[in-house]
Coordinates of C-alpha atoms and ligand atoms in Angstrom, one line a residue:
X1 CA 64.3 162.1 -43.0
X2 CA 63.6 161.1 -39.6
X3 CA 63.2 163.8 -37.3
X4 CA 65.7 162.2 -35.3
X5 CA 69.1 163.4 -37.3
X6 CA 69.0 166.6 -36.0
X7 CA 70.2 165.6 -32.6
X8 CA 72.2 162.4 -30.9
X9 CA 70.1 158.7 -30.6
X10 CA 71.2 157.3 -26.9
X11 CA 71.1 153.3 -27.7
X12 CA 72.4 152.2 -24.0
X13 CA 73.6 148.1 -24.7
X14 CA 74.7 147.9 -20.9
X15 CA 72.5 145.2 -20.2
X16 CA 73.1 143.3 -23.5
X17 CA 76.9 143.9 -24.7
X18 CA 77.7 145.1 -21.0
X19 CA 76.6 142.2 -19.7
X20 CA 78.7 140.2 -21.8
X21 CA 81.7 141.7 -19.7
X22 CA 83.8 138.8 -18.0
X23 CA 81.6 138.2 -14.9
X24 CA 79.3 141.2 -14.7
X25 CA 76.1 138.6 -15.0
X26 CA 73.0 140.5 -13.6
X27 CA 69.5 138.7 -12.6
X28 CA 66.6 139.9 -13.7
X29 CA 65.4 141.9 -11.1
X30 CA 69.0 144.2 -11.1
X31 CA 68.6 144.2 -14.7
X32 CA 65.0 145.9 -14.7
X33 CA 66.5 148.0 -11.6
X34 CA 69.1 149.2 -14.5
X35 CA 66.6 149.6 -17.2
X36 CA 64.8 152.0 -15.1
X37 CA 67.6 154.1 -14.0
X38 CA 68.7 154.2 -17.5
X39 CA 64.6 155.8 -18.6
X40 CA 65.5 158.2 -16.0
X41 CA 68.7 159.1 -17.5
X42 CA 66.8 159.9 -20.4
X43 CA 68.2 157.1 -23.2
X44 CA 66.6 156.6 -26.5
X45 CA 66.9 152.9 -26.7
X46 CA 67.3 150.2 -24.3
X47 CA 68.8 146.7 -25.8
X48 CA 67.8 144.9 -22.9
X49 CA 69.4 141.4 -24.1
X50 CA 69.7 138.5 -26.2
X51 CA 66.6 136.8 -25.7
X52 CA 67.3 133.5 -27.7
X53 CA 70.5 133.4 -25.8
X54 CA 68.7 132.0 -22.5
X55 CA 65.5 131.9 -20.9
X56 CA 67.0 134.2 -18.1
X57 CA 68.1 136.7 -21.0
X58 CA 64.5 136.8 -22.4
X59 CA 62.6 137.4 -19.1
X60 CA 64.6 140.0 -18.3
X61 CA 64.2 141.3 -22.3
X62 CA 60.3 141.2 -21.5
X63 CA 59.8 142.2 -18.1
X64 CA 61.6 145.3 -19.3
X65 CA 59.5 145.8 -22.7
X66 CA 56.5 145.3 -20.1
X67 CA 57.4 147.8 -17.6
X68 CA 60.2 150.2 -18.9
X69 CA 58.6 150.5 -22.2
X70 CA 55.6 152.8 -22.0
X71 CA 54.6 155.1 -24.4
X72 CA 56.9 157.9 -22.8
X73 CA 59.6 155.9 -22.6
X74 CA 63.0 154.4 -24.0
X75 CA 62.3 152.2 -27.1
X76 CA 62.9 148.4 -25.7
X77 CA 65.3 146.7 -28.4
X78 CA 66.3 142.7 -28.4
X79 CA 69.4 141.6 -29.9
X80 CA 68.7 138.6 -33.0
X81 CA 71.2 136.5 -35.0
X82 CA 69.8 136.4 -38.5
X83 CA 68.2 133.3 -37.6
X84 CA 64.5 132.3 -37.6
X85 CA 64.5 131.3 -34.1
X86 CA 66.5 134.0 -32.7
X87 CA 64.3 136.5 -34.3
X88 CA 60.9 135.2 -33.3
X89 CA 62.1 135.2 -29.8
X90 CA 63.3 138.4 -30.2
X91 CA 59.6 139.5 -31.3
X92 CA 58.3 138.0 -28.5
X93 CA 60.7 139.2 -26.0
X94 CA 60.2 142.7 -27.1
X95 CA 56.4 142.4 -28.0
X96 CA 55.0 144.3 -24.7
X97 CA 56.8 147.2 -25.3
X98 CA 55.1 150.8 -26.5
X99 CA 57.8 151.0 -29.0
X100 CA 59.7 147.8 -29.6
X101 CA 62.6 147.3 -31.7
X102 CA 64.3 144.0 -33.2
X103 CA 68.4 144.3 -34.1
X104 CA 69.3 141.6 -36.2
X105 CA 73.2 141.2 -37.4
X106 CA 75.1 138.7 -39.5
X107 CA 79.2 139.5 -40.0
X108 CA 80.1 140.8 -43.5
X109 CA 84.3 140.7 -43.1
X110 CA 85.9 138.3 -45.4
X111 CA 87.5 136.3 -42.3
X112 CA 84.0 136.1 -40.4
X113 CA 82.5 134.3 -43.6
X114 CA 85.1 132.1 -44.2
X115 CA 85.9 131.0 -40.7
X116 CA 82.9 131.3 -38.7
X117 CA 79.9 131.8 -41.1
X118 CA 81.3 129.2 -43.8
X119 CA 79.3 131.3 -46.3
X120 CA 79.8 133.4 -49.6
X121 CA 78.8 136.8 -50.1
X122 CA 76.0 136.5 -52.0
X123 CA 74.3 133.7 -49.1
X124 CA 75.1 136.6 -46.9
X125 CA 73.3 139.2 -48.8
X126 CA 70.2 136.9 -48.8
X127 CA 70.0 136.2 -45.4
X128 CA 70.4 139.9 -44.5
X129 CA 67.9 140.9 -46.8
X130 CA 65.3 138.0 -46.1
X131 CA 65.8 138.0 -42.1
X132 CA 64.9 142.0 -42.0
X133 CA 62.0 141.3 -43.8
X134 CA 61.0 138.8 -41.4
X135 CA 61.6 140.7 -38.3
X136 CA 59.5 143.3 -40.5
X137 CA 56.5 140.8 -40.1
X138 CA 56.8 141.4 -36.0
X139 CA 57.6 144.7 -35.6
X140 CA 57.9 148.0 -37.9
X141 CA 61.7 149.2 -35.9
X142 CA 64.3 147.1 -37.2
X143 CA 67.5 147.3 -36.8
X144 CA 70.9 145.8 -38.7
X145 CA 74.1 145.2 -38.1
X146 CA 77.0 143.9 -40.4
X147 CA 79.3 142.2 -37.8
X148 CA 82.7 143.2 -38.2
X149 CA 81.9 146.1 -40.6
X150 CA 85.2 147.6 -39.6
X151 CA 87.0 145.1 -41.5
X152 CA 84.4 144.6 -44.3
X153 CA 85.1 145.4 -47.6
X154 CA 83.4 148.6 -48.3
X155 CA 81.9 147.8 -51.8
X156 CA 80.5 144.5 -50.4
X157 CA 79.2 146.3 -47.2
X158 CA 77.3 148.9 -48.8
X159 CA 75.8 146.4 -51.2
X160 CA 74.6 144.6 -48.0
X161 CA 73.1 147.9 -46.3
X162 CA 71.3 148.8 -49.4
X163 CA 69.7 145.5 -49.5
X164 CA 68.8 145.6 -45.4
X165 CA 67.4 149.2 -46.1
X166 CA 65.3 148.2 -48.9
X167 CA 64.0 145.4 -47.1
X168 CA 63.1 147.6 -44.3
X169 CA 65.6 148.5 -41.9
X170 CA 65.2 151.7 -40.5
X171 CA 68.4 151.5 -38.3
X172 CA 71.8 150.5 -39.9
X173 CA 74.0 150.3 -36.8
X174 CA 77.8 150.0 -38.2
X175 CA 79.9 147.9 -35.7
X176 CA 83.5 148.3 -35.4
X177 CA 83.7 144.2 -33.6
X178 CA 86.8 144.3 -32.7
X179 CA 88.0 147.6 -31.6
X180 CA 90.9 147.9 -35.0
X181 CA 89.8 151.2 -36.4
X182 CA 91.4 154.9 -35.7
X183 CA 89.2 157.8 -35.7
X184 CA 89.7 159.2 -39.2
X185 CA 89.3 155.7 -40.7
X186 CA 86.1 155.4 -38.7
X187 CA 84.7 158.9 -39.9
X188 CA 85.5 157.7 -43.9
X189 CA 84.0 154.3 -43.4
X190 CA 80.8 156.5 -42.2
X191 CA 80.7 158.7 -45.1
X192 CA 81.5 156.1 -47.6
X193 CA 78.4 154.5 -46.3
X194 CA 76.8 158.4 -46.6
X195 CA 78.5 158.7 -50.1
X196 CA 77.8 155.5 -51.9
X197 CA 74.6 153.8 -50.2
X198 CA 71.9 155.2 -52.6
X199 CA 69.0 155.0 -50.2
X200 CA 70.7 155.3 -47.0
X201 CA 68.9 158.8 -46.6
X202 CA 66.0 156.0 -44.8
X203 CA 67.7 155.1 -42.5
X204 CA 69.6 156.6 -39.4
X205 CA 73.2 155.9 -39.4
X206 CA 74.2 154.2 -36.2
X207 CA 77.7 153.2 -34.6
X208 CA 78.8 150.4 -32.5
X209 CA 82.3 149.8 -31.3
X210 CA 85.0 148.2 -29.0
X211 CA 87.7 149.8 -26.6
X212 CA 90.4 147.5 -27.3
X213 CA 92.2 150.4 -28.8
X214 CA 91.4 152.6 -26.4
X215 CA 89.9 154.2 -29.1
X216 CA 85.7 154.0 -29.0
X217 CA 85.0 157.5 -28.3
X218 CA 87.2 159.0 -30.4
X219 CA 85.9 157.1 -33.0
X220 CA 82.3 157.5 -32.7
X221 CA 82.8 161.4 -32.0
X222 CA 84.2 161.2 -35.5
X223 CA 81.7 159.3 -36.8
X224 CA 79.2 161.7 -35.5
X225 CA 80.7 164.7 -37.7
X226 CA 80.3 162.5 -41.2
X227 CA 76.9 161.6 -40.5
X228 CA 76.4 159.0 -37.9
X229 CA 73.6 159.4 -35.7
X230 CA 72.5 157.0 -33.3
X231 CA 75.6 156.0 -31.0
X232 CA 75.5 152.4 -28.9
X233 CA 77.4 152.3 -25.9
X234 CA 77.3 151.3 -22.4
X235 CA 77.6 153.0 -18.9
X236 CA 81.2 153.1 -17.1
X237 CA 82.4 151.5 -20.8
X238 CA 81.5 148.0 -19.6
X239 CA 81.4 145.1 -22.3
X240 CA 83.1 142.6 -23.8
X241 CA 86.7 142.3 -23.5
X242 CA 88.2 146.1 -23.1
X243 CA 84.3 147.3 -23.4
X244 CA 82.6 149.4 -25.5
X245 CA 82.5 153.2 -25.9
X246 CA 81.5 154.7 -22.6
X247 CA 78.0 156.7 -22.9
X248 CA 79.2 159.3 -20.0
X249 CA 82.2 160.3 -21.7
X250 CA 80.2 160.5 -25.3
X251 CA 77.2 162.7 -23.5
X252 CA 79.7 165.0 -22.1
X253 CA 81.9 165.3 -24.8
X254 CA 78.7 166.3 -27.0
X255 CA 77.8 168.4 -23.9
X256 CA 80.9 170.4 -23.0
X257 CA 82.2 171.1 -26.7
X258 CA 79.1 171.5 -28.0
X259 CA 80.3 174.6 -29.8
X260 CA 82.5 172.5 -31.4
X261 CA 80.0 169.6 -32.5
X262 CA 76.8 171.9 -33.6
X263 CA 77.6 173.0 -37.4
X264 CA 77.6 168.8 -38.3
X265 CA 74.1 169.2 -37.2
X266 CA 73.5 172.0 -39.4
X267 CA 73.2 174.7 -36.2
X268 CA 74.8 177.6 -35.1
X269 CA 78.2 177.0 -33.3
X270 CA 76.6 178.8 -30.3
X271 CA 73.3 177.4 -29.7
X272 CA 72.4 175.9 -26.6
X273 CA 69.5 173.7 -27.8
X274 CA 71.4 170.3 -26.3
X275 CA 72.6 167.5 -28.9
X276 CA 70.8 164.8 -26.7
X277 CA 68.0 163.9 -24.8
X278 CA 70.5 162.9 -21.6
X279 CA 69.5 164.4 -18.3
X280 CA 73.4 165.0 -17.6
X281 CA 72.3 165.3 -13.6
X282 CA 71.8 161.0 -13.5
X283 CA 74.7 160.4 -14.8
X284 CA 76.9 159.8 -11.6
X285 CA 74.0 158.1 -10.3
X286 CA 74.1 155.6 -13.2
X287 CA 77.1 154.7 -13.0
X288 CA 77.3 153.6 -9.1
X289 CA 74.0 151.4 -9.9
X290 CA 76.0 149.7 -12.4
X291 CA 78.9 149.7 -10.9
X292 CA 77.2 148.4 -8.0
X293 CA 75.2 145.8 -9.6
X294 CA 77.9 144.1 -11.9
X295 CA 80.3 143.9 -9.1
X296 CA 82.6 146.0 -12.0
X297 CA 84.7 148.9 -10.2
X298 CA 85.2 152.3 -12.1
X299 CA 89.1 152.9 -12.0
X300 CA 89.5 156.2 -10.4
X301 CA 91.4 158.4 -12.9
X302 CA 88.5 157.2 -15.2
X303 CA 86.8 160.1 -17.7
X304 CA 83.5 161.9 -16.0
X305 CA 82.9 159.0 -13.2
X306 CA 85.9 158.1 -12.2
X307 CA 86.6 159.3 -8.1
X308 CA 89.5 161.7 -9.3
X309 CA 87.7 162.6 -12.3
X310 CA 87.0 166.0 -10.4
X311 CA 89.4 166.2 -7.4
X312 CA 92.4 168.7 -7.7
X313 CA 95.4 167.2 -5.6
X314 CA 98.6 169.8 -6.7
X315 CA 98.4 173.2 -4.6
X316 CA 98.9 174.8 -8.0
X317 CA 95.9 173.4 -9.5
X318 CA 94.0 174.0 -6.0
X319 CA 94.9 177.2 -5.8
X320 CA 94.0 177.7 -9.7
X321 CA 90.6 176.4 -8.7
X322 CA 89.9 178.6 -5.8
X323 CA 90.5 181.5 -7.5
X324 CA 88.7 180.5 -10.6
X325 CA 86.7 176.9 -11.1
X326 CA 87.7 177.2 -14.8
X327 CA 91.1 177.4 -14.3
X328 CA 91.5 173.6 -14.2
X329 CA 87.9 172.8 -14.8
X330 CA 86.0 172.2 -18.4
X331 CA 82.8 171.2 -16.4
X332 CA 80.9 171.3 -13.4
X333 CA 80.9 168.4 -11.3
X334 CA 77.4 169.1 -10.6
X335 CA 76.1 168.6 -13.9
X336 CA 76.9 164.9 -13.9
X337 CA 74.9 164.9 -10.7
X338 CA 77.6 165.3 -7.8
X339 CA 76.7 167.0 -5.1
X340 CA 78.7 169.3 -3.4
X341 CA 79.8 166.5 -1.1
X342 CA 78.6 169.0 2.1
X343 CA 78.0 167.5 5.2
X344 CA 74.1 166.8 5.6
X345 CA 73.6 165.2 8.6
X346 CA 74.3 163.8 11.9
X347 CA 73.1 162.0 14.7
X348 CA 71.0 164.0 16.0
X349 CA 69.0 164.4 12.6
X350 CA 65.6 163.1 12.4
X351 CA 63.9 160.4 10.0
X352 CA 62.4 163.4 8.0
X353 CA 65.4 165.4 7.6
X354 CA 67.1 162.2 6.2
X355 CA 63.8 161.0 3.8
X356 CA 64.2 164.7 2.7
X357 CA 67.9 164.5 1.9
X358 CA 67.2 161.2 0.1
X359 CA 64.3 162.5 -2.0
X360 CA 66.9 165.5 -2.7
X361 CA 69.4 163.3 -4.1
X362 CA 66.9 161.1 -6.0
X363 CA 66.1 158.3 -3.8
X364 CA 62.3 157.1 -3.5
X365 CA 62.6 154.3 -0.9
X366 CA 59.4 152.1 -0.2
X367 CA 58.9 152.0 3.7
X368 CA 60.7 148.9 4.9
X369 CA 63.9 149.9 2.8
X370 CA 63.1 153.7 4.4
X371 CA 62.9 151.9 7.8
X372 CA 65.9 149.7 7.4
X373 CA 68.1 152.8 5.9
X374 CA 66.9 154.9 8.7
X375 CA 68.4 152.5 11.2
X376 CA 71.5 151.9 9.6
X377 CA 72.0 155.6 9.2
X378 CA 71.3 156.4 13.3
X379 CA 74.2 152.8 13.8
X380 CA 76.7 154.9 11.6
X381 CA 76.1 158.2 13.1
X382 CA 76.5 157.1 16.2
X383 CA 79.9 156.2 15.1
X384 CA 80.9 158.6 12.7
X385 CA 79.6 162.1 13.5
X386 CA 79.3 163.1 9.8
X387 CA 77.2 161.8 7.2
X388 CA 78.2 163.1 3.9
X389 CA 75.9 162.5 0.7
X390 CA 78.3 159.8 -0.4
X391 CA 78.0 158.2 3.0
X392 CA 73.8 158.1 2.5
X393 CA 74.4 156.8 -1.1
X394 CA 76.0 153.8 0.4
X395 CA 74.2 153.1 3.1
X396 CA 70.9 153.8 1.3
X397 CA 72.7 150.9 -2.0
X398 CA 73.1 148.7 0.5
X399 CA 69.4 148.5 1.2
X400 CA 68.0 148.6 -2.5
X401 CA 70.4 146.5 -4.2
X402 CA 70.2 144.1 -2.1
X403 CA 69.8 140.3 -3.7
X404 CA 67.1 138.2 -2.0
X405 CA 68.2 137.2 1.7
X406 CA 68.8 133.8 1.7
X407 CA 71.5 133.4 4.4
X408 CA 71.8 136.2 7.0
X409 CA 74.8 137.2 8.7
X410 CA 73.5 137.6 12.5
X411 CA 77.1 137.5 14.1
X412 CA 80.9 138.4 12.8
X413 CA 83.7 138.6 15.6
X414 CA 87.5 138.2 15.0
X415 CA 90.4 138.3 17.1
X416 CA 93.6 139.1 15.4
X417 CA 97.0 141.0 15.6
X418 CA 100.7 140.5 15.3
X419 CA 101.0 138.1 18.0
X420 CA 97.5 136.4 17.2
X421 CA 96.4 133.4 14.6
X422 CA 93.5 135.7 12.8
X423 CA 90.4 133.6 13.8
X424 CA 86.7 134.4 13.6
X425 CA 83.5 133.2 14.7
X426 CA 80.2 133.7 12.6
X427 CA 76.6 133.2 13.2
X428 CA 74.2 132.9 10.2
X429 CA 70.6 132.6 9.4
X430 CA 69.7 129.4 6.8
X431 CA 67.5 129.7 4.4
X432 CA 65.8 127.2 6.3
X433 CA 65.6 129.5 9.6
X434 CA 67.9 127.7 11.6
X435 CA 70.8 129.6 13.1
X436 CA 74.6 127.9 12.8
X437 CA 77.6 128.9 14.1
X438 CA 80.9 128.0 13.3
X439 CA 84.3 129.3 13.6
X440 CA 87.8 129.1 11.4
X441 CA 91.8 130.1 11.5
X442 CA 92.8 132.4 8.2
X443 CA 95.9 133.9 7.2
X444 CA 94.7 137.3 8.3
X445 CA 91.0 138.1 9.5
X446 CA 89.3 138.6 6.6
X447 CA 90.3 134.9 5.5
X448 CA 89.1 133.9 8.6
X449 CA 85.5 135.7 8.5
X450 CA 85.1 133.9 4.7
X451 CA 86.4 130.7 5.7
X452 CA 84.1 130.6 8.6
X453 CA 81.4 131.4 6.3
X454 CA 82.1 128.8 4.2
X455 CA 81.8 126.3 6.8
X456 CA 78.5 127.0 7.2
X457 CA 77.1 128.0 3.7
X458 CA 79.1 124.8 2.4
X459 CA 78.7 126.2 -1.4
X460 CA 82.2 125.3 -3.6
X461 CA 83.3 129.1 -4.7
X462 CA 86.5 130.9 -5.5
X463 CA 87.6 134.4 -4.2
X464 CA 88.6 136.4 -7.3
X465 CA 88.2 139.7 -6.2
X466 CA 88.4 141.4 -2.9
X467 CA 88.6 145.6 -2.6
X468 CA 87.8 147.7 0.3
X469 CA 87.3 151.8 -1.2
X470 CA 86.9 154.2 1.2
X471 CA 83.5 156.1 0.8
X472 CA 84.6 159.4 1.8
X473 CA 88.2 160.6 3.7
X474 CA 88.9 160.1 7.4
X475 CA 89.4 157.9 9.9
X476 CA 86.1 157.1 10.7
X477 CA 85.1 156.9 6.6
X478 CA 82.7 154.1 5.8
X479 CA 84.6 151.2 4.1
X480 CA 82.7 150.1 1.2
X481 CA 83.9 146.1 0.1
X482 CA 83.2 145.0 -3.4
X483 CA 83.8 141.3 -3.9
X484 CA 83.7 138.9 -6.8
X485 CA 83.4 134.8 -6.5
X486 CA 83.3 132.2 -9.4
X487 CA 81.5 129.1 -9.3
X488 CA 81.3 126.7 -12.5
X489 CA 82.7 129.7 -14.4
X490 CA 79.8 132.0 -13.2
X491 CA 81.2 135.1 -11.8
X492 CA 78.8 136.6 -8.4
X493 CA 79.2 139.9 -6.9
X494 CA 78.4 141.3 -3.5
X495 CA 78.9 144.7 -2.3
X496 CA 78.4 146.1 1.4
X497 CA 79.6 149.3 3.8
X498 CA 80.2 149.5 7.0
X499 CA 82.7 151.8 9.1
X500 CA 83.9 148.2 10.6
X501 CA 85.7 146.8 7.1
X502 CA 85.5 143.2 8.5
X503 CA 81.5 143.5 8.9
X504 CA 81.5 144.8 5.6
X505 CA 83.5 142.0 3.9
X506 CA 81.3 139.6 5.7
X507 CA 78.2 141.1 4.4
X508 CA 79.7 141.7 0.7
X509 CA 80.7 137.7 1.0
X510 CA 77.2 136.9 2.2
X511 CA 75.6 138.9 -0.3
X512 CA 77.4 137.3 -3.2
X513 CA 76.9 134.0 -1.6
X514 CA 73.0 134.7 -1.6
X515 CA 73.3 135.5 -5.2
X516 CA 75.3 132.4 -6.3
X517 CA 72.8 130.2 -4.0
X518 CA 69.8 131.9 -5.9
X519 CA 71.1 130.9 -9.2
X520 CA 71.9 127.2 -8.3
X521 CA 68.3 127.1 -7.0
X522 CA 67.0 128.5 -10.1
X523 CA 65.6 126.9 -13.3
X524 CA 68.7 125.5 -15.4
X525 CA 69.8 127.8 -18.5
X526 CA 71.8 127.0 -21.3
X527 CA 73.3 129.7 -23.2
X528 CA 72.4 128.8 -27.0
X529 CA 74.1 131.9 -28.5
X530 CA 76.5 134.6 -27.7
X531 CA 77.0 138.1 -29.4
X532 CA 79.9 140.7 -28.9
Ligands
KIV1 O1 80.5 144.2 -31.7 C1 79.6 144.0 -32.4 O2 79.5 143.3 -33.6 C2 78.2 143.6 -31.9 C3 77.0 143.6 -32.8 C4 76.2 142.4 -32.1 C5 76.3 144.9 -32.8 O3 78.0 143.6 -30.4
ZN2 ZN1 79.6 144.6 -29.4

């Protein structure tokens, strides 16, 4: 039995299943940034992508393996269908990692066998066995998933798993691909596997689940009680359709309720030894990073990382919390890396104070990034007296999460009001270094700005989402704009913050257009396969 069995292995699939969320496309650099943060968060395994699916996916897995997959870093895993080409591509992509893993899968439910694979059960068993053995010729660490296990016939499932383990799979992952099971059913499924698969003790049981009925996290916790020791999840729960089980919810459930879960790990209930390797203080930062780079906003009432998760609105609650925190709080916001949001800096604060506070917040900036961020901070501090940690974070993210600058917004000016036709003038510097100015009328100031920008950039696109959120309370708050636009079925996101929301809107739009522009000018990639 593995030494891992006495705690939970966190397998993060934000960059694979999470990236399959409609519209969450990330470029290679953005994936690397997320992978580095996942390593800081302390995940045990990063599923970095699906190498055979596209050259872009291959490159991302390859780069992550080479840079984040160090001896002391996480295992770097790639996904592969149970085919020779998929496994070969995956092996090549993860090779540079100190601890590479190939995750191969084939469906086992009758409905998938009949309509998708058009194969019978014996054929599927033979393929699973052969492909696990083939993957073993490249790496020692092979994971096998019977896709749609949740709707597969248990006896057949046991047989496939036994063969996969015999062929060398060290982890067998049980996916509830369509998010169909209830917690007790999922728990029973795992118990059944533990009791009926003869060689199960030679493998780690993993679970993977989708949130179609909002049950993914609950299902996983039931699986843990029945012996699952690896959890496949994503940051903010992003992923196909309704998403995957959310990492932050699982981590905090296992932390806050460790006295409840300890006995299932053979520990005394009051043991304080962590059940996971996750540094909970990195949770909030990781959540913001993933949300910013994917453009997938976190709903305010989302557990753990939503803006309201630690806010107390009603007088009764506020009164209680002031008297004693534990009256209405089961965990401290600082545990997930939220600061007390105290006022830290103002316009007289110097560069050193600025840099020191950023360091305390966990940001290490390059010199150029620091210079730019400091200039921005000074501009904001002139307009906004008090700069909080939230503001700082937003300013810094503007600096370090930018797509390559193709078009640069030099000027934006609007005129609007109830008696005026909203009119905007913009000046942009093009990738060729030319300065172009144009103007447009719109239904409102933002519409006018976007129309004017489009006249300059001239790449057809459809704006599908526009949202403004204030970073802190107060009339002088920074406004953070997130937008998503679509071109040829692909979605590109942009984000920017400013005390002027029209300026933030313009920058967010140019950011998204820059991402689109880079993609249009990149070598063509054709997705060859998809998986959920
Ligand atoms: O949901 C699913 O079944 C998957 C597998 C590829 C593990 O994502
Ligand atoms: Zn999935």
